[in-house]
Amino acid sequence: MIPDRKRVQSLLTRRGRQTHGRIVVEGVRLVEDALRAQVGVDWLYYVPDAAEGRLSKLVDEARDRGIRTVEVTSTELRSVTETETPQGIAVVVVIPEWGWESLAEHSSGDILILDGVRDPGNVGTLLRSAEAAGARGILAMHGTVELANPKVVRASMGAFFRLPSIGGTEANEVHNFCTGLGMPIVTTDVEAGESLASLADTHAVGLVLGGEAEGAGDIWKEVGAKSTHIPMHGAVE
């Protein structure tokens, strides 16, 4: 039986996640990522019949760390997860909280700024791509999908737990932050600006990626962002 089931089920909604500062993470790979990232874990739920190999090791690791573990049925586990096949394991994880200072101190890489990117799969992919490219972190503007959305977390392949990310930001505060780091803000436009190659000697930038339909907002022109394009041949859109 799942303790406090209604509270855990509320984490499947944005309001519930914001209220409790928690998210349900499911599946062997993501649970491994969460435990390795040393984020706070309240509970681990597992189906005993599935507790073999990697899953069994995760249960043992959680117990060694003092994390509360609960045996549940497959039906009970599905009642607190989004997918039909949660692989027999899920955890309730504390959503990482990153401040501006932690973002500034994380590394010397670029910052990826998401302006109205609404597809959670796209945002998750961008998170893991940014981490792979050595980015300093992610800033998500109002209008971008919630970073703690379960689909974002799954698509990020663990980057959600490791890469500093701040949501609900405004263009002016992003501009002030990047300026303070000596980092120019760059937008992309298929028909305007200099080639992206012009940034080859720039140490790091704040790269704005706009929404799937509208692109980056006009506010970036107002704060002096540099417009660039990626050269492409042929008629590919």
Coordinates of N, CA and C in Angstrom, one line a residue, residues 43 59 64 75 90 109 111-112 119 135 141 144 154 192 199 236:
W43 N 10.6 8.6 -0.8 CA 10.1 7.2 -0.8 C 10.6 6.5 -2.1
V59 N 17.0 -0.9 -4.9 CA 16.3 -1.1 -3.7 C 17.3 -1.2 -2.5
D64 N 20.2 1.3 2.1 CA 21.5 1.6 2.7 C 21.6 3.1 3.0
T75 N -0.5 -2.5 -10.0 CA -1.7 -1.6 -10.0 C -1.5 -0.4 -9.2
A90 N 9.6 3.3 -8.7 CA 9.4 4.7 -8.8 C 9.9 5.3 -7.5
G109 N 30.6 27.5 -19.1 CA 30.0 27.3 -20.4 C 28.9 28.3 -20.8
I111 N 25.0 29.5 -21.6 CA 23.7 29.4 -21.0 C 22.6 29.3 -22.1
L112 N 21.8 28.3 -22.0 CA 20.7 28.1 -22.9 C 19.4 28.8 -22.4
D119 N 6.9 22.2 -26.0 CA 6.8 20.8 -26.1 C 7.8 20.2 -25.0
A135 N 27.2 23.1 -21.2 CA 26.5 24.4 -20.9 C 26.6 24.6 -19.4
M141 N 12.1 30.9 -19.9 CA 11.2 32.0 -19.8 C 9.8 31.6 -19.5
T144 N 7.5 28.9 -21.4 CA 8.1 27.6 -21.6 C 7.5 26.6 -20.7
R154 N 11.8 12.8 -18.1 CA 12.1 11.6 -18.8 C 13.0 11.8 -20.0
A192 N 18.3 36.3 -41.0 CA 18.9 37.5 -40.5 C 20.2 37.3 -39.7
L199 N 30.8 33.8 -33.9 CA 30.9 33.7 -32.5 C 32.1 32.7 -32.1
V236 N 15.8 23.0 -47.5 CA 15.3 22.3 -46.3 C 14.8 23.4 -45.3

